[in-house]
Amino acid sequence: MRDILLEKALDYLEQALKTRSGDPDPQISNYFDVTAGIGVGGVFAAMLFATRGGTRPLFLPDKTSHFLEDRGKRLF
């Protein structure tokens, strides 16, 4: 349940950034310098800011909870 709430909050944040900035494809990691969390929140934060080669994040907010549903038991 917590995963769903976090995903919805991040989706809302991404939509708000899209609306206010005018950027059609905003990345949360471009708008924040620091992120932190513990437990699931820490995993979400790492997933949103992790990149390969400095490009787009490896995970978008709507994909983070799907990843945790599939592999969460191994992480926790």
Coordinates of N, CA and C in Angstrom, one line a residue:
M1 N 0.8 -1.2 0.0 CA 0.0 0.0 0.0 C 0.9 1.3 0.0
R2 N 1.9 1.2 0.8 CA 2.8 2.4 0.8 C 3.4 2.7 -0.5
D3 N 3.7 1.6 -1.2 CA 4.3 1.8 -2.6 C 3.4 2.6 -3.5
I4 N 2.1 2.3 -3.4 CA 1.1 2.9 -4.3 C 1.0 4.4 -3.9
L5 N 1.0 4.7 -2.6 CA 0.9 6.1 -2.2 C 2.1 6.9 -2.7
L6 N 3.3 6.3 -2.5 CA 4.5 7.0 -3.0 C 4.5 7.2 -4.5
E7 N 4.1 6.2 -5.2 CA 4.0 6.3 -6.7 C 3.1 7.4 -7.1
K8 N 1.9 7.5 -6.4 CA 0.9 8.5 -6.8 C 1.4 9.9 -6.4
A9 N 2.1 10.0 -5.3 CA 2.7 11.3 -4.9 C 3.7 11.8 -5.9
L10 N 4.6 10.8 -6.4 CA 5.6 11.2 -7.4 C 5.0 11.5 -8.7
D11 N 3.9 10.8 -9.1 CA 3.2 11.1 -10.3 C 2.6 12.5 -10.3
Y12 N 2.0 12.8 -9.1 CA 1.5 14.2 -9.0 C 2.6 15.2 -9.1
L13 N 3.7 15.0 -8.4 CA 4.8 15.9 -8.5 C 5.3 16.1 -9.9
E14 N 5.4 15.0 -10.7 CA 5.9 15.1 -12.1 C 4.9 15.9 -12.9
Q15 N 3.6 15.7 -12.7 CA 2.6 16.4 -13.4 C 2.6 17.9 -13.1
A16 N 2.8 18.2 -11.8 CA 2.9 19.6 -11.4 C 4.1 20.3 -12.0
L17 N 5.2 19.6 -12.1 CA 6.4 20.1 -12.7 C 6.2 20.3 -14.2
K18 N 5.5 19.4 -14.8 CA 5.1 19.6 -16.3 C 4.3 20.8 -16.5
T19 N 3.3 21.0 -15.7 CA 2.4 22.1 -15.8 C 3.0 23.4 -15.5
R20 N 3.8 23.5 -14.5 CA 4.4 24.8 -14.1 C 5.6 25.2 -14.9
S21 N 6.4 24.2 -15.3 CA 7.6 24.5 -16.0 C 7.4 24.7 -17.5
G22 N 6.3 24.0 -18.0 CA 6.1 24.0 -19.5 C 6.9 23.0 -20.2
D23 N 7.7 22.2 -19.4 CA 8.5 21.1 -20.0 C 7.6 19.9 -20.2
P24 N 7.5 19.4 -21.4 CA 6.6 18.3 -21.7 C 7.1 17.0 -21.1
D25 N 8.4 16.9 -20.8 CA 9.0 15.7 -20.3 C 9.9 15.9 -19.1
P26 N 9.4 16.4 -18.0 CA 10.2 16.8 -16.9 C 10.8 15.5 -16.2
Q27 N 12.0 15.7 -15.6 CA 12.6 14.7 -14.8 C 12.7 15.2 -13.4
I28 N 12.2 14.5 -12.4 CA 12.3 15.0 -11.0 C 13.7 15.3 -10.6
S29 N 14.6 14.5 -11.1 CA 16.0 14.7 -10.7 C 16.6 16.0 -11.2
N30 N 16.0 16.6 -12.2 CA 16.5 17.9 -12.7 C 16.0 19.1 -11.8
Y31 N 15.1 18.8 -10.9 CA 14.5 19.9 -10.1 C 15.0 19.9 -8.7
F32 N 15.6 18.8 -8.3 CA 16.1 18.7 -6.9 C 17.5 18.3 -6.8
D33 N 18.3 18.9 -5.9 CA 19.7 18.6 -5.8 C 20.0 17.5 -4.8
V34 N 19.1 17.3 -3.8 CA 19.3 16.4 -2.8 C 18.0 15.6 -2.6
T35 N 18.2 14.3 -2.3 CA 17.1 13.4 -2.0 C 17.5 12.5 -0.9
A36 N 16.6 12.0 -0.1 CA 16.9 11.1 0.9 C 15.6 10.3 1.3
G37 N 15.8 9.2 1.9 CA 14.7 8.4 2.4 C 15.2 7.2 3.1
I38 N 14.4 6.5 3.8 CA 14.7 5.3 4.5 C 13.7 4.2 4.1
G39 N 14.1 3.0 4.0 CA 13.2 2.0 3.6 C 12.8 2.1 2.2
V40 N 11.6 2.0 1.9 CA 11.0 2.1 0.6 C 11.3 3.5 0.0
G41 N 11.2 4.5 0.8 CA 11.4 5.9 0.3 C 12.9 6.1 -0.2
G42 N 13.8 5.4 0.5 CA 15.2 5.5 0.0 C 15.4 4.8 -1.3
V43 N 14.7 3.6 -1.4 CA 14.8 2.9 -2.7 C 14.2 3.7 -3.8
F44 N 13.0 4.3 -3.6 CA 12.4 5.2 -4.6 C 13.4 6.3 -5.0
A45 N 13.9 7.0 -4.0 CA 14.8 8.1 -4.2 C 16.0 7.7 -5.1
A46 N 16.6 6.6 -4.7 CA 17.8 6.1 -5.5 C 17.3 5.7 -6.9
M47 N 16.2 5.2 -7.1 CA 15.7 4.8 -8.4 C 15.4 6.0 -9.3
L48 N 14.9 7.1 -8.7 CA 14.6 8.3 -9.5 C 15.9 9.1 -9.9
F49 N 17.0 8.9 -9.2 CA 18.2 9.7 -9.4 C 19.3 8.9 -10.1
A50 N 19.1 7.6 -10.1 CA 20.2 6.7 -10.8 C 20.1 6.9 -12.3
T51 N 21.2 7.1 -12.9 CA 21.3 7.2 -14.4 C 22.3 6.3 -14.9
R52 N 22.3 6.1 -16.2 CA 23.3 5.3 -16.9 C 24.0 6.3 -17.9
G53 N 25.2 6.7 -17.6 CA 25.8 7.6 -18.5 C 25.4 9.1 -18.4
G54 N 24.7 9.4 -17.3 CA 24.3 10.8 -17.1 C 23.1 11.2 -17.9
T55 N 22.4 10.2 -18.5 CA 21.2 10.6 -19.3 C 19.9 10.5 -18.4
R56 N 18.8 10.1 -19.0 CA 17.6 10.0 -18.2 C 17.7 9.0 -17.1
P57 N 16.9 9.2 -16.0 CA 16.9 8.3 -14.9 C 16.5 6.9 -15.4
L58 N 17.1 5.9 -14.7 CA 16.8 4.5 -15.1 C 15.3 4.2 -14.9
F59 N 14.7 4.8 -13.9 CA 13.3 4.5 -13.6 C 12.5 5.8 -13.5
L60 N 11.3 5.8 -14.1 CA 10.4 6.9 -14.0 C 9.4 6.6 -12.8
P61 N 8.7 7.6 -12.2 CA 7.9 7.3 -11.1 C 6.9 6.2 -11.3
D62 N 6.3 6.1 -12.5 CA 5.2 5.1 -12.6 C 5.8 3.7 -12.7
K63 N 7.1 3.5 -12.9 CA 7.7 2.2 -13.0 C 8.4 1.8 -11.7
T64 N 8.5 2.7 -10.7 CA 9.2 2.3 -9.5 C 8.4 1.3 -8.7
S65 N 7.1 1.5 -8.5 CA 6.4 0.5 -7.7 C 6.3 -0.8 -8.4
H66 N 6.2 -0.9 -9.7 CA 6.2 -2.1 -10.4 C 7.5 -2.9 -10.2
F67 N 8.6 -2.2 -10.2 CA 9.9 -2.9 -9.9 C 9.9 -3.4 -8.5
L68 N 9.4 -2.6 -7.5 CA 9.4 -3.1 -6.1 C 8.4 -4.2 -5.9
E69 N 7.3 -4.2 -6.6 CA 6.4 -5.4 -6.5 C 7.0 -6.7 -7.0
D70 N 7.8 -6.6 -8.1 CA 8.4 -7.7 -8.6 C 9.6 -8.2 -7.8
R71 N 10.4 -7.3 -7.3 CA 11.7 -7.6 -6.6 C 11.8 -7.2 -5.2
G72 N 10.7 -6.7 -4.6 CA 10.8 -6.1 -3.2 C 11.2 -7.1 -2.2
K73 N 10.7 -8.3 -2.3 CA 11.0 -9.3 -1.3 C 12.5 -9.6 -1.2
R74 N 13.2 -9.5 -2.3 CA 14.6 -9.8 -2.3 C 15.4 -8.6 -1.7
L75 N 14.8 -7.4 -1.8 CA 15.4 -6.2 -1.3 C 15.2 -6.0 0.2
F76 N 14.0 -6.4 0.7 CA 13.7 -6.2 2.1 C 13.5 -7.6 2.7

